[in-house]
Amino acid sequence: MKWLYQVKPVSPDLGFLMMRLAAAFMLFHGTPKLLGFTERMEKFPDPIGIGTVPSLVLCVFAEFFCTVFIVLGLFTRVMLVPLLINMTVVIFIVHAADPLAEKEMAFMYLFLYLGLFFTGPGKY
């Protein structure tokens, strides 16, 4: 097991790329909201009191468009801000009364986005 401690990291930038690609799974949440925008307009929750349509617009912007920029490594830190706000609202307002199991994925994304925010996108 001593050899395990002597292994040097391949590349932190490769790790940052993997983190950005993991963020791409958020597209699975944003794409249906974008494609079914008109059907969701009246039924979408309004957790911060700005109206259902603006809430949906902000959610689609964060979950779809910001995620595309993050995967491409463009304007990463700026694009992470709406996603960090989105995940914070999901955890502490939308699912505030739900058990931890309901919030688990949102927490995972929140910490993934925080890690990317503090490290940056890397060079790849």
Short mmCIF file of N, CA and C in Angstrom, two decimals:
data_model
loop_
_atom_site.label_atom_id
_atom_site.label_comp_id
_atom_site.label_asym_id
_atom_site.label_seq_id
_atom_site.Cartn_x
_atom_site.Cartn_y
_atom_site.Cartn_z
N MET A 1 0.81 -1.20 0.00
CA MET A 1 0.00 0.00 0.00
C MET A 1 0.85 1.27 0.00
N LYS A 2 2.13 1.13 0.31
CA LYS A 2 2.99 2.30 0.35
C LYS A 2 3.07 2.98 -1.01
N TRP A 3 3.01 2.20 -2.08
CA TRP A 3 3.09 2.76 -3.43
C TRP A 3 1.92 3.70 -3.72
N LEU A 4 0.78 3.46 -3.07
CA LEU A 4 -0.39 4.29 -3.30
C LEU A 4 -0.14 5.74 -2.88
N TYR A 5 0.63 5.93 -1.83
CA TYR A 5 0.92 7.28 -1.35
C TYR A 5 1.98 7.97 -2.20
N GLN A 6 2.69 7.22 -3.01
CA GLN A 6 3.75 7.79 -3.83
C GLN A 6 3.29 8.16 -5.24
N VAL A 7 2.04 7.82 -5.58
CA VAL A 7 1.52 8.12 -6.91
C VAL A 7 1.26 9.62 -7.01
N LYS A 8 1.80 10.23 -8.04
CA LYS A 8 1.61 11.66 -8.24
C LYS A 8 0.33 11.88 -9.04
N PRO A 9 -0.36 12.99 -8.79
CA PRO A 9 -1.58 13.26 -9.55
C PRO A 9 -1.27 13.45 -11.03
N VAL A 10 -2.16 12.94 -11.86
CA VAL A 10 -1.98 13.05 -13.31
C VAL A 10 -2.08 14.52 -13.72
N SER A 11 -3.20 15.12 -13.42
CA SER A 11 -3.39 16.52 -13.76
C SER A 11 -4.63 17.05 -13.05
N PRO A 12 -4.47 18.06 -12.22
CA PRO A 12 -5.65 18.67 -11.62
C PRO A 12 -6.61 19.21 -12.68
N ASP A 13 -6.06 19.70 -13.80
CA ASP A 13 -6.92 20.23 -14.86
C ASP A 13 -7.81 19.15 -15.46
N LEU A 14 -7.34 17.93 -15.51
CA LEU A 14 -8.17 16.82 -15.97
C LEU A 14 -9.32 16.59 -14.99
N GLY A 15 -9.03 16.74 -13.71
CA GLY A 15 -10.08 16.63 -12.69
C GLY A 15 -11.12 17.72 -12.84
N PHE A 16 -10.67 18.94 -13.14
CA PHE A 16 -11.62 20.04 -13.34
C PHE A 16 -12.49 19.79 -14.56
N LEU A 17 -11.91 19.21 -15.61
CA LEU A 17 -12.70 18.85 -16.80
C LEU A 17 -13.76 17.83 -16.43
N MET A 18 -13.39 16.83 -15.63
CA MET A 18 -14.36 15.82 -15.21
C MET A 18 -15.48 16.46 -14.38
N MET A 19 -15.14 17.42 -13.55
CA MET A 19 -16.17 18.12 -12.77
C MET A 19 -17.12 18.89 -13.68
N ARG A 20 -16.56 19.54 -14.71
CA ARG A 20 -17.42 20.28 -15.65
C ARG A 20 -18.31 19.33 -16.42
N LEU A 21 -17.79 18.18 -16.81
CA LEU A 21 -18.61 17.20 -17.53
C LEU A 21 -19.69 16.62 -16.62
N ALA A 22 -19.38 16.45 -15.34
CA ALA A 22 -20.40 15.99 -14.40
C ALA A 22 -21.52 17.01 -14.28
N ALA A 23 -21.18 18.28 -14.40
CA ALA A 23 -22.19 19.33 -14.35
C ALA A 23 -23.15 19.24 -15.53
N ALA A 24 -22.72 18.59 -16.60
CA ALA A 24 -23.57 18.46 -17.79
C ALA A 24 -24.84 17.66 -17.49
N PHE A 25 -24.82 16.85 -16.45
CA PHE A 25 -26.03 16.10 -16.12
C PHE A 25 -27.18 17.01 -15.71
N MET A 26 -26.87 18.25 -15.35
CA MET A 26 -27.93 19.21 -15.04
C MET A 26 -28.77 19.50 -16.28
N LEU A 27 -28.20 19.26 -17.46
CA LEU A 27 -28.98 19.45 -18.69
C LEU A 27 -30.21 18.55 -18.72
N PHE A 28 -30.15 17.41 -18.01
CA PHE A 28 -31.31 16.53 -17.95
C PHE A 28 -32.47 17.17 -17.21
N HIS A 29 -32.18 18.14 -16.34
CA HIS A 29 -33.23 18.87 -15.64
C HIS A 29 -33.66 20.11 -16.42
N GLY A 30 -32.74 20.74 -17.12
CA GLY A 30 -33.04 21.98 -17.82
C GLY A 30 -33.69 21.79 -19.17
N THR A 31 -33.34 20.72 -19.89
CA THR A 31 -33.88 20.52 -21.23
C THR A 31 -35.39 20.34 -21.25
N PRO A 32 -35.98 19.48 -20.39
CA PRO A 32 -37.44 19.37 -20.41
C PRO A 32 -38.15 20.67 -20.05
N LYS A 33 -37.54 21.46 -19.18
CA LYS A 33 -38.14 22.75 -18.82
C LYS A 33 -38.10 23.71 -20.01
N LEU A 34 -37.02 23.65 -20.79
CA LEU A 34 -36.91 24.50 -21.97
C LEU A 34 -37.89 24.04 -23.05
N LEU A 35 -37.93 22.74 -23.32
CA LEU A 35 -38.79 22.22 -24.39
C LEU A 35 -40.27 22.32 -24.04
N GLY A 36 -40.61 22.19 -22.77
CA GLY A 36 -42.01 22.27 -22.36
C GLY A 36 -42.33 23.58 -21.67
N PHE A 37 -41.68 24.63 -22.11
CA PHE A 37 -41.80 25.93 -21.44
C PHE A 37 -43.25 26.40 -21.35
N THR A 38 -43.98 26.34 -22.47
CA THR A 38 -45.35 26.88 -22.48
C THR A 38 -46.28 26.05 -21.60
N GLU A 39 -46.04 24.74 -21.50
CA GLU A 39 -46.89 23.91 -20.65
C GLU A 39 -46.62 24.15 -19.18
N ARG A 40 -45.40 24.53 -18.84
CA ARG A 40 -45.01 24.71 -17.44
C ARG A 40 -45.21 26.13 -16.93
N MET A 41 -45.49 27.07 -17.81
CA MET A 41 -45.54 28.48 -17.42
C MET A 41 -46.49 28.76 -16.26
N GLU A 42 -47.67 28.21 -16.29
CA GLU A 42 -48.68 28.53 -15.26
C GLU A 42 -48.53 27.66 -14.02
N LYS A 43 -47.90 26.48 -14.16
CA LYS A 43 -47.83 25.54 -13.04
C LYS A 43 -46.49 25.57 -12.31
N PHE A 44 -45.53 26.31 -12.81
CA PHE A 44 -44.20 26.30 -12.20
C PHE A 44 -44.24 27.00 -10.85
N PRO A 45 -43.52 26.48 -9.86
CA PRO A 45 -43.52 27.12 -8.53
C PRO A 45 -42.92 28.53 -8.57
N ASP A 46 -43.35 29.34 -7.62
CA ASP A 46 -42.85 30.70 -7.48
C ASP A 46 -42.24 30.86 -6.08
N PRO A 47 -41.06 30.27 -5.87
CA PRO A 47 -40.52 30.21 -4.51
C PRO A 47 -40.03 31.54 -3.94
N ILE A 48 -39.67 32.49 -4.79
CA ILE A 48 -39.14 33.76 -4.26
C ILE A 48 -40.06 34.94 -4.55
N GLY A 49 -41.28 34.67 -5.01
CA GLY A 49 -42.29 35.70 -5.15
C GLY A 49 -42.13 36.65 -6.32
N ILE A 50 -41.55 36.21 -7.42
CA ILE A 50 -41.40 37.08 -8.59
C ILE A 50 -42.35 36.70 -9.71
N GLY A 51 -43.12 35.65 -9.53
CA GLY A 51 -44.05 35.19 -10.54
C GLY A 51 -43.60 33.85 -11.12
N THR A 52 -44.55 33.11 -11.66
CA THR A 52 -44.23 31.77 -12.16
C THR A 52 -43.38 31.83 -13.44
N VAL A 53 -43.71 32.74 -14.35
CA VAL A 53 -42.96 32.82 -15.61
C VAL A 53 -41.53 33.31 -15.38
N PRO A 54 -41.30 34.39 -14.63
CA PRO A 54 -39.91 34.77 -14.37
C PRO A 54 -39.12 33.69 -13.62
N SER A 55 -39.77 32.99 -12.72
CA SER A 55 -39.09 31.89 -12.00
C SER A 55 -38.67 30.80 -12.96
N LEU A 56 -39.56 30.46 -13.90
CA LEU A 56 -39.23 29.43 -14.89
C LEU A 56 -38.12 29.92 -15.82
N VAL A 57 -38.17 31.17 -16.23
CA VAL A 57 -37.13 31.73 -17.11
C VAL A 57 -35.77 31.66 -16.43
N LEU A 58 -35.70 32.07 -15.17
CA LEU A 58 -34.44 32.02 -14.44
C LEU A 58 -33.94 30.60 -14.26
N CYS A 59 -34.87 29.69 -14.00
CA CYS A 59 -34.50 28.28 -13.81
C CYS A 59 -33.97 27.68 -15.12
N VAL A 60 -34.64 27.95 -16.23
CA VAL A 60 -34.19 27.44 -17.53
C VAL A 60 -32.84 28.07 -17.90
N PHE A 61 -32.69 29.36 -17.65
CA PHE A 61 -31.42 30.01 -17.94
C PHE A 61 -30.28 29.34 -17.16
N ALA A 62 -30.50 29.11 -15.88
CA ALA A 62 -29.45 28.51 -15.06
C ALA A 62 -29.21 27.05 -15.45
N GLU A 63 -30.27 26.26 -15.49
CA GLU A 63 -30.11 24.82 -15.67
C GLU A 63 -29.75 24.41 -17.09
N PHE A 64 -30.09 25.20 -18.07
CA PHE A 64 -29.75 24.82 -19.45
C PHE A 64 -28.60 25.66 -20.00
N PHE A 65 -28.81 26.96 -20.12
CA PHE A 65 -27.83 27.81 -20.80
C PHE A 65 -26.52 27.94 -20.02
N CYS A 66 -26.62 28.17 -18.71
CA CYS A 66 -25.39 28.28 -17.91
C CYS A 66 -24.63 26.96 -17.92
N THR A 67 -25.34 25.85 -17.89
CA THR A 67 -24.69 24.54 -17.90
C THR A 67 -23.93 24.32 -19.20
N VAL A 68 -24.49 24.75 -20.32
CA VAL A 68 -23.80 24.61 -21.60
C VAL A 68 -22.48 25.38 -21.57
N PHE A 69 -22.51 26.60 -21.06
CA PHE A 69 -21.28 27.39 -20.97
C PHE A 69 -20.25 26.73 -20.05
N ILE A 70 -20.70 26.16 -18.95
CA ILE A 70 -19.79 25.50 -18.01
C ILE A 70 -19.14 24.28 -18.65
N VAL A 71 -19.92 23.47 -19.35
CA VAL A 71 -19.37 22.29 -20.01
C VAL A 71 -18.32 22.70 -21.04
N LEU A 72 -18.56 23.79 -21.74
CA LEU A 72 -17.60 24.28 -22.72
C LEU A 72 -16.42 25.02 -22.08
N GLY A 73 -16.54 25.35 -20.81
CA GLY A 73 -15.46 26.04 -20.12
C GLY A 73 -15.42 27.53 -20.42
N LEU A 74 -16.54 28.09 -20.81
CA LEU A 74 -16.61 29.52 -21.15
C LEU A 74 -17.29 30.29 -20.03
N PHE A 75 -16.66 31.35 -19.57
CA PHE A 75 -17.22 32.21 -18.52
C PHE A 75 -17.68 31.39 -17.31
N THR A 76 -16.90 30.40 -16.95
CA THR A 76 -17.32 29.39 -15.97
C THR A 76 -17.75 30.00 -14.65
N ARG A 77 -16.93 30.83 -14.06
CA ARG A 77 -17.29 31.37 -12.74
C ARG A 77 -18.53 32.25 -12.80
N VAL A 78 -18.67 33.02 -13.84
CA VAL A 78 -19.85 33.87 -13.98
C VAL A 78 -21.10 33.02 -14.17
N MET A 79 -21.00 31.97 -14.97
CA MET A 79 -22.15 31.09 -15.22
C MET A 79 -22.50 30.22 -14.02
N LEU A 80 -21.58 30.06 -13.10
CA LEU A 80 -21.85 29.28 -11.89
C LEU A 80 -22.73 30.04 -10.90
N VAL A 81 -22.70 31.35 -10.94
CA VAL A 81 -23.47 32.14 -9.97
C VAL A 81 -24.97 31.85 -10.07
N PRO A 82 -25.61 31.87 -11.25
CA PRO A 82 -27.03 31.52 -11.30
C PRO A 82 -27.31 30.09 -10.85
N LEU A 83 -26.40 29.18 -11.16
CA LEU A 83 -26.61 27.79 -10.73
C LEU A 83 -26.48 27.65 -9.21
N LEU A 84 -25.55 28.36 -8.62
CA LEU A 84 -25.42 28.34 -7.16
C LEU A 84 -26.67 28.91 -6.49
N ILE A 85 -27.19 29.99 -7.04
CA ILE A 85 -28.42 30.58 -6.50
C ILE A 85 -29.58 29.61 -6.70
N ASN A 86 -29.67 29.01 -7.88
CA ASN A 86 -30.75 28.06 -8.18
C ASN A 86 -30.74 26.89 -7.20
N MET A 87 -29.59 26.30 -6.98
CA MET A 87 -29.50 25.14 -6.08
C MET A 87 -29.79 25.55 -4.63
N THR A 88 -29.38 26.75 -4.25
CA THR A 88 -29.67 27.22 -2.89
C THR A 88 -31.17 27.40 -2.70
N VAL A 89 -31.86 27.96 -3.70
CA VAL A 89 -33.31 28.12 -3.62
C VAL A 89 -34.00 26.75 -3.58
N VAL A 90 -33.53 25.82 -4.39
CA VAL A 90 -34.12 24.47 -4.40
C VAL A 90 -33.98 23.81 -3.03
N ILE A 91 -32.80 23.89 -2.45
CA ILE A 91 -32.55 23.21 -1.17
C ILE A 91 -33.28 23.88 -0.01
N PHE A 92 -33.13 25.19 0.10
CA PHE A 92 -33.59 25.87 1.31
C PHE A 92 -34.97 26.50 1.23
N ILE A 93 -35.56 26.56 0.03
CA ILE A 93 -36.91 27.11 -0.08
C ILE A 93 -37.88 26.08 -0.65
N VAL A 94 -37.59 25.58 -1.87
CA VAL A 94 -38.52 24.67 -2.54
C VAL A 94 -38.66 23.35 -1.77
N HIS A 95 -37.54 22.77 -1.36
CA HIS A 95 -37.56 21.48 -0.66
C HIS A 95 -37.19 21.62 0.81
N ALA A 96 -37.46 22.78 1.39
CA ALA A 96 -37.05 23.03 2.77
C ALA A 96 -37.64 22.02 3.75
N ALA A 97 -38.90 21.65 3.58
CA ALA A 97 -39.55 20.74 4.51
C ALA A 97 -39.34 19.27 4.15
N ASP A 98 -38.73 19.01 3.02
CA ASP A 98 -38.53 17.62 2.58
C ASP A 98 -37.37 16.97 3.32
N PRO A 99 -37.38 15.64 3.37
CA PRO A 99 -36.24 14.95 4.00
C PRO A 99 -34.98 15.09 3.16
N LEU A 100 -33.85 14.77 3.76
CA LEU A 100 -32.55 14.92 3.11
C LEU A 100 -32.49 14.14 1.80
N ALA A 101 -33.15 13.00 1.73
CA ALA A 101 -33.12 12.18 0.51
C ALA A 101 -33.67 12.94 -0.69
N GLU A 102 -34.63 13.83 -0.46
CA GLU A 102 -35.20 14.63 -1.54
C GLU A 102 -34.24 15.74 -2.00
N LYS A 103 -33.37 16.16 -1.12
CA LYS A 103 -32.45 17.26 -1.41
C LYS A 103 -31.06 16.78 -1.81
N GLU A 104 -30.85 15.48 -1.77
CA GLU A 104 -29.51 14.94 -1.95
C GLU A 104 -28.87 15.36 -3.27
N MET A 105 -29.58 15.26 -4.36
CA MET A 105 -29.03 15.63 -5.67
C MET A 105 -28.73 17.12 -5.75
N ALA A 106 -29.61 17.94 -5.19
CA ALA A 106 -29.37 19.38 -5.20
C ALA A 106 -28.13 19.73 -4.38
N PHE A 107 -27.94 19.07 -3.24
CA PHE A 107 -26.73 19.28 -2.45
C PHE A 107 -25.49 18.88 -3.24
N MET A 108 -25.58 17.76 -3.96
CA MET A 108 -24.44 17.30 -4.74
C MET A 108 -24.06 18.32 -5.81
N TYR A 109 -25.06 18.83 -6.51
CA TYR A 109 -24.79 19.87 -7.51
C TYR A 109 -24.25 21.14 -6.86
N LEU A 110 -24.80 21.53 -5.72
CA LEU A 110 -24.35 22.74 -5.05
C LEU A 110 -22.86 22.65 -4.71
N PHE A 111 -22.43 21.52 -4.16
CA PHE A 111 -21.03 21.37 -3.80
C PHE A 111 -20.14 21.21 -5.03
N LEU A 112 -20.65 20.58 -6.07
CA LEU A 112 -19.90 20.50 -7.33
C LEU A 112 -19.68 21.90 -7.89
N TYR A 113 -20.72 22.72 -7.90
CA TYR A 113 -20.61 24.08 -8.42
C TYR A 113 -19.71 24.94 -7.54
N LEU A 114 -19.79 24.77 -6.23
CA LEU A 114 -18.90 25.51 -5.33
C LEU A 114 -17.44 25.14 -5.59
N GLY A 115 -17.17 23.85 -5.78
CA GLY A 115 -15.81 23.41 -6.08
C GLY A 115 -15.29 24.04 -7.36
N LEU A 116 -16.12 24.04 -8.39
CA LEU A 116 -15.71 24.66 -9.65
C LEU A 116 -15.55 26.17 -9.52
N PHE A 117 -16.40 26.78 -8.70
CA PHE A 117 -16.30 28.22 -8.51
C PHE A 117 -14.96 28.59 -7.88
N PHE A 118 -14.54 27.82 -6.89
CA PHE A 118 -13.29 28.13 -6.19
C PHE A 118 -12.05 27.73 -6.97
N THR A 119 -12.15 26.70 -7.81
CA THR A 119 -10.96 26.24 -8.55
C THR A 119 -10.85 26.84 -9.94
N GLY A 120 -11.98 27.14 -10.56
CA GLY A 120 -11.98 27.58 -11.95
C GLY A 120 -12.13 26.39 -12.87
N PRO A 121 -12.22 26.63 -14.16
CA PRO A 121 -12.52 25.56 -15.11
C PRO A 121 -11.34 24.66 -15.44
N GLY A 122 -10.13 25.09 -15.19
CA GLY A 122 -8.95 24.32 -15.62
C GLY A 122 -8.58 24.71 -17.03
N LYS A 123 -7.52 24.10 -17.56
CA LYS A 123 -7.03 24.50 -18.88
C LYS A 123 -7.59 23.68 -20.02
N TYR A 124 -8.28 22.60 -19.74
CA TYR A 124 -8.84 21.77 -20.83
C TYR A 124 -10.24 22.17 -21.16
#
